[in-house]
Coordinates of N, CA and C in Angstrom, one line a residue:
M1 N 14.7 -35.1 -3.8 CA 13.9 -34.1 -4.4 C 13.1 -33.3 -3.3
K2 N 12.6 -34.1 -2.4 CA 11.8 -33.4 -1.3 C 12.7 -32.5 -0.5
K3 N 13.9 -32.9 -0.3 CA 14.9 -32.1 0.5 C 15.1 -30.8 -0.2
A4 N 15.3 -30.9 -1.6 CA 15.6 -29.7 -2.3 C 14.4 -28.7 -2.3
N5 N 13.2 -29.2 -2.4 CA 12.0 -28.4 -2.3 C 11.9 -27.7 -0.9
G6 N 12.3 -28.5 0.1 CA 12.3 -27.9 1.4 C 13.2 -26.8 1.6
I7 N 14.4 -26.9 1.0 CA 15.4 -25.9 1.1 C 15.0 -24.6 0.4
L8 N 14.3 -24.8 -0.8 CA 13.8 -23.7 -1.6 C 12.8 -23.0 -0.8
L9 N 11.9 -23.7 -0.1 CA 10.8 -23.0 0.7 C 11.4 -22.2 1.8
V10 N 12.4 -22.8 2.5 CA 13.1 -22.1 3.6 C 13.7 -20.8 3.1
L11 N 14.4 -20.9 1.9 CA 15.1 -19.7 1.3 C 14.0 -18.6 1.0
M12 N 12.9 -19.0 0.5 CA 11.9 -18.0 0.1 C 11.3 -17.4 1.4
L13 N 11.1 -18.2 2.4 CA 10.6 -17.7 3.7 C 11.6 -16.7 4.3
L14 N 12.9 -17.1 4.2 CA 13.9 -16.2 4.7 C 13.9 -14.8 4.0
S15 N 13.7 -14.9 2.6 CA 13.7 -13.7 1.8 C 12.6 -12.8 2.2
F16 N 11.5 -13.3 2.7 CA 10.4 -12.5 3.1 C 10.5 -12.0 4.6
T17 N 11.4 -12.6 5.3 CA 11.6 -12.1 6.7 C 11.9 -10.7 6.8
G18 N 12.5 -10.1 5.8 CA 12.9 -8.7 5.8 C 11.7 -7.8 5.8
I19 N 10.5 -8.3 5.4 CA 9.4 -7.4 5.3 C 8.3 -7.8 6.3
M20 N 8.0 -9.0 6.5 CA 6.9 -9.3 7.4 C 7.1 -10.5 8.2
G21 N 8.1 -11.3 8.0 CA 8.2 -12.6 8.7 C 7.5 -13.7 8.1
Q22 N 7.8 -14.9 8.6 CA 7.2 -16.1 8.0 C 5.7 -16.2 8.1
S23 N 5.1 -15.7 9.2 CA 3.7 -16.0 9.5 C 2.8 -15.3 8.4
L24 N 3.1 -14.1 8.1 CA 2.2 -13.4 7.1 C 2.4 -14.0 5.7
Y25 N 3.7 -14.3 5.4 CA 4.0 -14.9 4.1 C 3.2 -16.2 4.0
E26 N 3.2 -17.1 5.0 CA 2.5 -18.3 4.9 C 1.0 -18.1 4.8
E27 N 0.5 -17.1 5.5 CA -0.9 -16.8 5.5 C -1.3 -16.3 4.1
L28 N -0.5 -15.5 3.4 CA -0.9 -15.0 2.1 C -0.8 -16.2 1.1
I29 N 0.1 -17.1 1.2 CA 0.2 -18.3 0.4 C -1.1 -19.1 0.6
R30 N -1.4 -19.3 1.9 CA -2.6 -20.1 2.2 C -3.9 -19.5 1.7
R31 N -3.9 -18.2 1.6 CA -5.1 -17.5 1.1 C -5.2 -17.5 -0.4
G32 N -4.1 -17.8 -1.1 CA -4.2 -18.0 -2.5 C -3.2 -17.3 -3.4
W33 N -2.3 -16.5 -2.7 CA -1.3 -15.8 -3.5 C -0.2 -16.8 -3.9
D34 N 0.4 -16.6 -5.1 CA 1.5 -17.4 -5.6 C 2.8 -16.7 -5.2
K35 N 3.9 -17.6 -5.0 CA 5.1 -17.1 -4.5 C 5.8 -16.0 -5.4
S36 N 5.7 -16.2 -6.7 CA 6.3 -15.3 -7.7 C 5.7 -13.9 -7.6
T37 N 4.4 -13.8 -7.4 CA 3.7 -12.5 -7.3 C 4.1 -11.8 -6.0
L38 N 4.1 -12.6 -4.9 CA 4.6 -12.0 -3.6 C 6.0 -11.5 -3.7
E39 N 6.9 -12.1 -4.4 CA 8.2 -11.6 -4.6 C 8.2 -10.3 -5.4
M40 N 7.5 -10.3 -6.5 CA 7.4 -9.1 -7.3 C 6.8 -7.9 -6.5
A41 N 5.8 -8.2 -5.6 CA 5.2 -7.1 -4.9 C 6.1 -6.6 -3.7
N42 N 7.0 -7.4 -3.3 CA 7.8 -7.2 -2.1 C 9.0 -6.3 -2.4
T43 N 8.7 -5.1 -3.0 CA 9.8 -4.2 -3.5 C 10.5 -3.5 -2.3
A44 N 9.8 -3.5 -1.1 CA 10.4 -2.8 0.0 C 11.2 -3.7 1.0
K45 N 11.4 -4.9 0.6 CA 12.0 -5.9 1.6 C 13.4 -5.5 2.0
Q46 N 14.2 -4.8 1.2 CA 15.6 -4.5 1.6 C 15.7 -3.2 2.2
T47 N 14.7 -2.4 2.3 CA 14.8 -1.0 2.9 C 15.1 -1.1 4.4
K48 N 16.0 -0.1 4.8 CA 16.3 0.0 6.2 C 15.5 1.1 6.9
Y49 N 14.9 2.0 6.1 CA 14.2 3.1 6.7 C 12.7 3.0 6.9
L50 N 12.1 1.8 6.5 CA 10.7 1.6 6.7 C 10.5 0.6 7.8
S51 N 9.4 0.8 8.6 CA 9.0 -0.2 9.6 C 8.4 -1.4 8.8
N52 N 8.2 -2.5 9.5 CA 7.5 -3.7 8.9 C 6.1 -3.3 8.5
E53 N 5.4 -2.5 9.3 CA 4.0 -2.1 8.9 C 4.0 -1.3 7.6
E54 N 5.0 -0.3 7.5 CA 5.1 0.5 6.4 C 5.4 -0.3 5.1
K55 N 6.3 -1.3 5.3 CA 6.6 -2.2 4.2 C 5.4 -3.0 3.7
E56 N 4.6 -3.4 4.7 CA 3.4 -4.2 4.4 C 2.3 -3.3 3.6
V57 N 2.2 -2.1 3.9 CA 1.3 -1.2 3.2 C 1.8 -1.2 1.7
I58 N 3.1 -1.1 1.4 CA 3.6 -1.1 0.1 C 3.3 -2.5 -0.6
L59 N 3.5 -3.5 0.2 CA 3.2 -4.9 -0.3 C 1.8 -5.0 -0.8
F60 N 0.8 -4.6 0.0 CA -0.6 -4.8 -0.4 C -1.0 -3.8 -1.5
I61 N -0.4 -2.6 -1.6 CA -0.7 -1.8 -2.7 C -0.1 -2.4 -4.0
N62 N 1.1 -3.0 -3.9 CA 1.6 -3.6 -5.1 C 0.9 -4.9 -5.5
L63 N 0.3 -5.6 -4.6 CA -0.5 -6.8 -4.9 C -1.7 -6.4 -5.7
V64 N -2.4 -5.4 -5.4 CA -3.6 -5.0 -6.1 C -3.2 -4.4 -7.5
R65 N -2.0 -3.8 -7.6 CA -1.6 -3.2 -8.9 C -1.2 -4.4 -9.8
L66 N -0.5 -5.4 -9.3 CA 0.0 -6.4 -10.1 C -1.0 -7.4 -10.5
K67 N -2.0 -7.8 -9.6 CA -3.0 -8.7 -9.9 C -4.3 -8.3 -9.3
P68 N -5.0 -7.3 -10.0 CA -6.2 -6.8 -9.4 C -7.3 -7.8 -9.2
S69 N -7.5 -8.7 -10.2 CA -8.6 -9.7 -10.0 C -8.3 -10.7 -8.9
T70 N -7.1 -11.0 -8.7 CA -6.7 -11.9 -7.6 C -6.9 -11.2 -6.3
F71 N -6.5 -9.9 -6.2 CA -6.7 -9.1 -5.0 C -8.2 -9.0 -4.7
L72 N -9.0 -8.8 -5.7 CA -10.5 -8.8 -5.5 C -11.0 -10.0 -4.9
K73 N -10.6 -11.2 -5.4 CA -11.0 -12.5 -4.9 C -10.6 -12.7 -3.5
I74 N -9.3 -12.4 -3.1 CA -8.8 -12.8 -1.9 C -9.1 -11.8 -0.8
H75 N -9.1 -10.5 -1.1 CA -9.1 -9.4 -0.1 C -10.4 -8.6 -0.1
I76 N -11.2 -8.6 -1.2 CA -12.3 -7.7 -1.3 C -13.6 -8.4 -1.1
H77 N -13.8 -9.5 -1.8 CA -15.1 -10.2 -1.8 C -15.6 -10.5 -0.4
N78 N -14.7 -10.8 0.5 CA -15.1 -11.2 1.9 C -15.4 -10.0 2.8
T79 N -15.3 -8.7 2.2 CA -15.6 -7.5 3.0 C -17.0 -7.0 2.6
E80 N -17.7 -7.7 1.8 CA -19.0 -7.2 1.3 C -19.9 -6.7 2.4
E81 N -20.1 -7.5 3.5 CA -21.0 -7.2 4.6 C -20.5 -5.9 5.3
Q82 N -19.2 -5.8 5.5 CA -18.7 -4.7 6.2 C -19.0 -3.3 5.5
Y83 N -19.0 -3.3 4.2 CA -19.3 -2.1 3.5 C -20.8 -2.1 3.0
D84 N -21.6 -3.0 3.5 CA -23.0 -3.0 3.2 C -23.3 -3.1 1.7
N85 N -22.3 -3.7 0.9 CA -22.5 -3.8 -0.5 C -23.0 -2.5 -1.2
D86 N -22.4 -1.4 -0.7 CA -22.9 -0.1 -1.2 C -22.3 0.3 -2.5
Y87 N -22.6 1.5 -3.0 CA -22.1 2.0 -4.3 C -20.6 1.9 -4.4
Y88 N -19.9 2.4 -3.3 CA -18.4 2.5 -3.4 C -17.8 1.1 -3.4
Y89 N -18.3 0.2 -2.7 CA -17.9 -1.2 -2.7 C -18.1 -1.8 -4.1
Q90 N -19.3 -1.7 -4.6 CA -19.6 -2.2 -6.0 C -18.7 -1.6 -7.1
S91 N -18.5 -0.3 -7.0 CA -17.7 0.3 -8.0 C -16.2 -0.2 -7.9
L92 N -15.7 -0.5 -6.7 CA -14.4 -1.1 -6.6 C -14.4 -2.5 -7.2
V93 N -15.4 -3.3 -7.0 CA -15.5 -4.6 -7.6 C -15.4 -4.5 -9.1
E94 N -16.2 -3.6 -9.7 CA -16.2 -3.4 -11.1 C -14.9 -2.9 -11.6
T95 N -14.2 -2.0 -10.9 CA -12.9 -1.5 -11.3 C -11.9 -2.6 -11.4
L96 N -11.8 -3.4 -10.3 CA -10.8 -4.4 -10.3 C -11.1 -5.6 -11.2
E97 N -12.4 -5.8 -11.5 CA -12.7 -6.9 -12.5 C -12.2 -6.5 -13.9
K98 N -12.3 -5.2 -14.2 CA -11.9 -4.7 -15.6 C -10.4 -4.3 -15.7
M99 N -9.8 -4.0 -14.6 CA -8.5 -3.4 -14.6 C -7.4 -4.3 -15.1
Q100 N -6.5 -3.8 -16.0 CA -5.3 -4.5 -16.4 C -4.2 -4.2 -15.4
P101 N -3.3 -5.2 -15.2 CA -2.2 -5.0 -14.3 C -1.3 -3.8 -14.6
V102 N -0.8 -3.2 -13.6 CA 0.2 -2.1 -13.7 C 1.4 -2.5 -12.9
S103 N 2.5 -1.8 -13.1 CA 3.8 -2.1 -12.4 C 3.7 -1.9 -10.9
A104 N 4.6 -2.6 -10.2 CA 4.7 -2.4 -8.8 C 5.4 -1.1 -8.5
L105 N 5.1 -0.5 -7.4 CA 5.7 0.8 -7.0 C 7.0 0.5 -6.3
L106 N 8.0 1.4 -6.4 CA 9.3 1.3 -5.8 C 9.4 2.2 -4.6
P107 N 9.9 1.8 -3.5 CA 10.0 2.6 -2.3 C 11.1 3.7 -2.5
D108 N 10.9 4.8 -1.9 CA 11.9 5.9 -2.1 C 12.1 6.6 -0.7
S109 N 13.3 6.8 -0.3 CA 13.6 7.4 1.0 C 13.2 8.8 1.2
M110 N 13.3 9.6 0.1 CA 12.8 11.0 0.2 C 11.3 11.1 0.4
L111 N 10.5 10.3 -0.4 CA 9.1 10.3 -0.3 C 8.7 9.8 1.1
T112 N 9.4 8.8 1.6 CA 9.2 8.2 2.9 C 9.4 9.3 4.0
R113 N 10.5 10.1 3.9 CA 10.8 11.1 4.8 C 9.7 12.2 4.8
I114 N 9.2 12.5 3.7 CA 8.1 13.5 3.6 C 6.9 13.0 4.2
A115 N 6.5 11.7 3.9 CA 5.3 11.1 4.5 C 5.4 10.9 6.0
R116 N 6.6 10.5 6.5 CA 6.7 10.2 7.9 C 6.7 11.5 8.7
N117 N 7.4 12.5 8.2 CA 7.3 13.8 8.9 C 5.9 14.4 9.0
Y118 N 5.2 14.2 8.0 CA 3.8 14.8 8.0 C 2.9 13.9 8.9
A119 N 3.1 12.6 8.9 CA 2.3 11.7 9.8 C 2.6 12.1 11.2
I120 N 3.8 12.3 11.6 CA 4.2 12.7 12.9 C 3.5 14.0 13.3
S121 N 3.6 15.0 12.4 CA 3.0 16.3 12.6 C 1.5 16.3 12.8
L122 N 0.9 15.5 11.9 CA -0.6 15.4 12.0 C -1.0 14.7 13.4
G123 N -0.2 13.7 13.7 CA -0.5 12.9 14.9 C -0.3 13.7 16.2
E124 N 0.8 14.5 16.3 CA 1.0 15.3 17.5 C 0.0 16.4 17.6
K125 N -0.5 17.0 16.5 CA -1.5 18.1 16.6 C -2.9 17.6 16.6
G126 N -3.1 16.3 16.3 CA -4.4 15.7 16.2 C -5.2 16.3 15.0
F127 N -4.5 16.7 13.9 CA -5.1 17.3 12.7 C -5.4 16.2 11.7
V128 N -6.3 16.6 10.7 CA -6.5 15.8 9.5 C -6.4 16.7 8.3
G129 N -6.2 16.0 7.1 CA -6.2 16.8 5.9 C -4.8 16.8 5.3
H130 N -4.7 17.3 4.1 CA -3.4 17.3 3.4 C -2.6 18.6 3.5
G131 N -3.1 19.6 4.2 CA -2.4 20.8 4.6 C -1.5 21.4 3.5
D132 N -0.2 21.5 3.7 CA 0.7 22.1 2.8 C 1.3 21.1 1.8
F133 N 0.4 20.3 1.2 CA 0.9 19.2 0.3 C 1.9 19.8 -0.8
S134 N 1.5 20.8 -1.5 CA 2.3 21.3 -2.6 C 3.6 21.8 -2.1
Q135 N 3.6 22.5 -0.9 CA 4.9 22.9 -0.3 C 5.8 21.8 0.0
R136 N 5.2 20.8 0.6 CA 6.0 19.6 1.1 C 6.6 18.9 -0.2
M137 N 5.9 18.9 -1.3 CA 6.4 18.2 -2.5 C 7.4 19.0 -3.3
K138 N 7.7 20.2 -2.9 CA 8.7 21.0 -3.6 C 10.1 20.5 -3.4
K139 N 10.2 19.6 -2.4 CA 11.5 18.9 -2.2 C 11.9 18.0 -3.3
I140 N 10.9 17.6 -4.1 CA 11.2 16.8 -5.3 C 11.1 17.8 -6.5
K141 N 12.2 17.8 -7.3 CA 12.4 18.9 -8.3 C 11.9 18.4 -9.7
C142 N 11.9 17.1 -10.0 CA 11.6 16.6 -11.3 C 10.1 17.0 -11.6
I143 N 9.8 17.1 -12.9 CA 8.5 17.4 -13.4 C 7.7 16.2 -13.5
G144 N 6.6 16.1 -12.8 CA 5.8 14.9 -12.8 C 4.6 15.0 -11.9
I145 N 3.9 13.9 -11.7 CA 2.7 13.8 -10.9 C 3.1 13.5 -9.5
R146 N 2.4 14.2 -8.5 CA 2.5 13.9 -7.1 C 1.1 13.6 -6.6
A147 N 1.0 12.7 -5.6 CA -0.3 12.4 -5.0 C -0.1 11.9 -3.6
E148 N -1.2 12.0 -2.8 CA -1.1 11.6 -1.4 C -2.4 11.0 -0.9
N149 N -2.3 9.9 -0.2 CA -3.4 9.3 0.6 C -3.1 9.4 2.0
I150 N -4.1 9.6 2.9 CA -4.0 9.5 4.3 C -5.1 8.7 4.9
S151 N -4.7 7.7 5.8 CA -5.7 6.9 6.5 C -5.6 7.2 7.9
Y152 N -6.8 7.2 8.6 CA -6.9 7.5 10.0 C -7.6 6.4 10.7
G153 N -7.0 6.0 11.9 CA -7.7 5.1 12.8 C -7.6 3.6 12.5
I154 N -6.8 3.3 11.5 CA -6.7 1.8 11.1 C -5.3 1.4 11.3
Q155 N -5.1 0.3 12.1 CA -3.7 -0.2 12.4 C -3.2 -1.2 11.4
S156 N -4.1 -2.0 10.9 CA -3.7 -3.1 10.0 C -3.3 -2.6 8.6
P157 N -2.1 -2.9 8.1 CA -1.7 -2.5 6.8 C -2.6 -2.9 5.7
E158 N -3.1 -4.2 5.8 CA -4.0 -4.7 4.8 C -5.3 -3.9 4.8
W159 N -5.8 -3.5 5.9 CA -7.1 -2.8 6.0 C -6.9 -1.3 5.7
I160 N -5.7 -0.8 5.9 CA -5.4 0.6 5.4 C -5.6 0.6 3.9
V161 N -5.1 -0.3 3.2 CA -5.1 -0.4 1.7 C -6.6 -0.6 1.3
I162 N -7.2 -1.6 1.9 CA -8.6 -1.9 1.5 C -9.5 -0.7 1.7
D163 N -9.4 -0.1 2.8 CA -10.3 1.1 3.1 C -10.1 2.2 2.1
L164 N -8.8 2.5 1.7 CA -8.5 3.5 0.8 C -9.0 3.1 -0.6
L165 N -9.0 1.8 -1.0 CA -9.5 1.4 -2.2 C -11.0 1.5 -2.3
V166 N -11.7 1.1 -1.3 CA -13.2 1.3 -1.3 C -13.5 2.8 -1.4
D167 N -12.8 3.6 -0.7 CA -12.9 5.1 -0.7 C -14.3 5.5 -0.4
N168 N -14.9 5.0 0.7 CA -16.3 5.2 1.1 C -16.5 6.7 1.3
N169 N -17.6 7.2 0.7 CA -18.0 8.6 0.8 C -17.0 9.6 0.3
V170 N -16.2 9.2 -0.6 CA -15.3 10.1 -1.4 C -15.7 10.1 -2.8
P171 N -16.6 11.0 -3.3 CA -17.1 10.9 -4.6 C -16.1 10.9 -5.7
S172 N -14.9 11.5 -5.5 CA -13.9 11.6 -6.5 C -13.1 10.3 -6.7
L173 N -13.2 9.4 -5.6 CA -12.5 8.2 -5.6 C -11.0 8.4 -5.7
G174 N -10.5 9.6 -5.2 CA -9.2 10.0 -5.4 C -8.1 9.0 -4.8
H175 N -8.4 8.5 -3.6 CA -7.5 7.6 -2.9 C -7.3 6.3 -3.8
R176 N -8.4 5.8 -4.3 CA -8.4 4.6 -5.1 C -7.6 4.8 -6.4
K177 N -7.9 6.0 -7.0 CA -7.2 6.3 -8.3 C -5.7 6.4 -8.1
N178 N -5.3 7.0 -6.9 CA -3.9 7.1 -6.7 C -3.2 5.8 -6.5
I179 N -3.8 4.9 -5.8 CA -3.2 3.5 -5.6 C -3.1 2.8 -6.9
L180 N -4.0 3.0 -7.9 CA -4.1 2.2 -9.1 C -3.5 2.9 -10.3
D181 N -3.0 4.1 -10.1 CA -2.6 5.0 -11.2 C -1.3 4.4 -11.9
L182 N -1.4 4.1 -13.2 CA -0.2 3.5 -13.9 C 0.9 4.4 -14.0
D183 N 0.7 5.8 -14.0 CA 1.7 6.7 -14.1 C 2.6 7.0 -12.9
L184 N 2.1 6.5 -11.7 CA 2.8 6.7 -10.5 C 3.8 5.5 -10.4
R185 N 5.0 5.8 -10.0 CA 6.1 4.8 -10.0 C 6.8 4.6 -8.6
Y186 N 6.7 5.6 -7.8 CA 7.5 5.6 -6.5 C 6.6 5.9 -5.4
I187 N 6.9 5.4 -4.2 CA 6.0 5.5 -3.0 C 6.9 5.7 -1.7
G188 N 6.3 6.4 -0.8 CA 6.8 6.6 0.5 C 5.7 6.4 1.5
V189 N 5.9 5.8 2.6 CA 4.9 5.6 3.6 C 5.4 6.0 5.0
G190 N 4.5 6.7 5.8 CA 4.9 7.0 7.1 C 3.7 6.7 8.0
I191 N 3.9 5.9 9.1 CA 2.8 5.6 10.0 C 3.2 6.1 11.4
A192 N 2.3 6.8 12.1 CA 2.6 7.4 13.4 C 1.4 7.4 14.2
P193 N 1.5 7.5 15.5 CA 0.4 7.7 16.4 C -0.4 9.0 16.1
H194 N -1.7 9.0 16.4 CA -2.5 10.2 16.2 C -3.3 10.5 17.4
N195 N -3.3 11.7 17.9 CA -4.0 12.1 19.1 C -5.5 12.0 19.0
G196 N -6.0 12.1 17.8 CA -7.5 12.0 17.6 C -8.0 10.6 17.2
Y197 N -7.2 9.9 16.4 CA -7.6 8.7 15.8 C -6.7 7.5 16.1
D198 N -5.8 7.6 17.1 CA -4.9 6.6 17.5 C -3.8 6.3 16.5
Y199 N -4.1 6.2 15.2 CA -3.1 5.9 14.2 C -3.4 6.8 12.9
N200 N -2.3 7.2 12.2 CA -2.5 7.8 10.9 C -1.4 7.3 10.0
C201 N -1.7 7.1 8.7 CA -0.8 6.6 7.8 C -0.8 7.5 6.5
V202 N 0.3 8.1 6.3 CA 0.5 9.0 5.1 C 1.2 8.3 4.0
I203 N 0.7 8.2 2.8 CA 1.2 7.6 1.7 C 1.5 8.6 0.6
D204 N 2.7 8.8 0.2 CA 3.0 9.8 -0.9 C 3.5 9.0 -2.1
F205 N 3.1 9.6 -3.3 CA 3.4 8.9 -4.5 C 4.0 10.0 -5.5
S206 N 4.8 9.5 -6.4 CA 5.4 10.4 -7.4 C 5.6 9.5 -8.7
S207 N 5.5 10.2 -9.8 CA 5.8 9.6 -11.1 C 7.2 9.6 -11.5
C208 N 8.0 10.4 -10.8 CA 9.4 10.5 -11.0 C 10.2 10.9 -9.8
M209 N 11.5 10.7 -9.7 CA 12.3 11.1 -8.6 C 13.6 11.8 -9.2
D210 N 14.1 12.8 -8.5 CA 15.3 13.5 -9.0 C 16.5 12.5 -9.2
S211 N 16.6 11.6 -8.2 CA 17.6 10.5 -8.3 C 17.1 9.4 -7.4
I212 N 17.2 8.2 -7.8 CA 16.7 7.1 -7.0 C 17.5 7.0 -5.7
T213 N 16.9 7.2 -4.6 CA 17.6 7.2 -3.3 C 17.6 5.7 -2.8
P214 N 18.7 5.4 -2.1 CA 18.9 4.0 -1.7 C 17.7 3.4 -0.9
R215 N 17.5 2.2 -1.2 CA 16.4 1.4 -0.5 C 16.9 1.0 0.9

């Protein structure tokens, strides 16, 4: 029986190698995540067009959507001092305590292409902001909701997601709302170097896609 359990564990570790490798998977298990939730959140593991870091951004976004209270316990409570326990931090705690789970986002190659091209453009020019967002999203023809988050200066996928969730000094809490929006179903992520902030990560969301592009 022990041998069978060992084989099962190896198979699960191998299934995660496509997104982050054994070390992060083991770390998330050690920190308190269960294997079934990690598998459900791991929607990008088979994609060929996403980097490991971009896949991990999707993983952490899906974890907070699938199990907000668990994400709060594992990833947010230990950041209290970093955010000085301020209004934005406290409002995130309250939001995740009350939030009902929503479905995991599915990666899409068109959204990823849009996000990556914009991340490269921002990085090369050293610009910030959403620029021609509406124009860029015209490549998607279906009628639905579009949204975009951009992170600057953070390399860690986990901290990209945490920082956007806290949404410090953003009164509208727009980044947080985009991540947790139950109407959004598809996601694309592009990470690129940035001349002003070292890194930038563009995350594009949509509630619909013209046709589901291959993962």
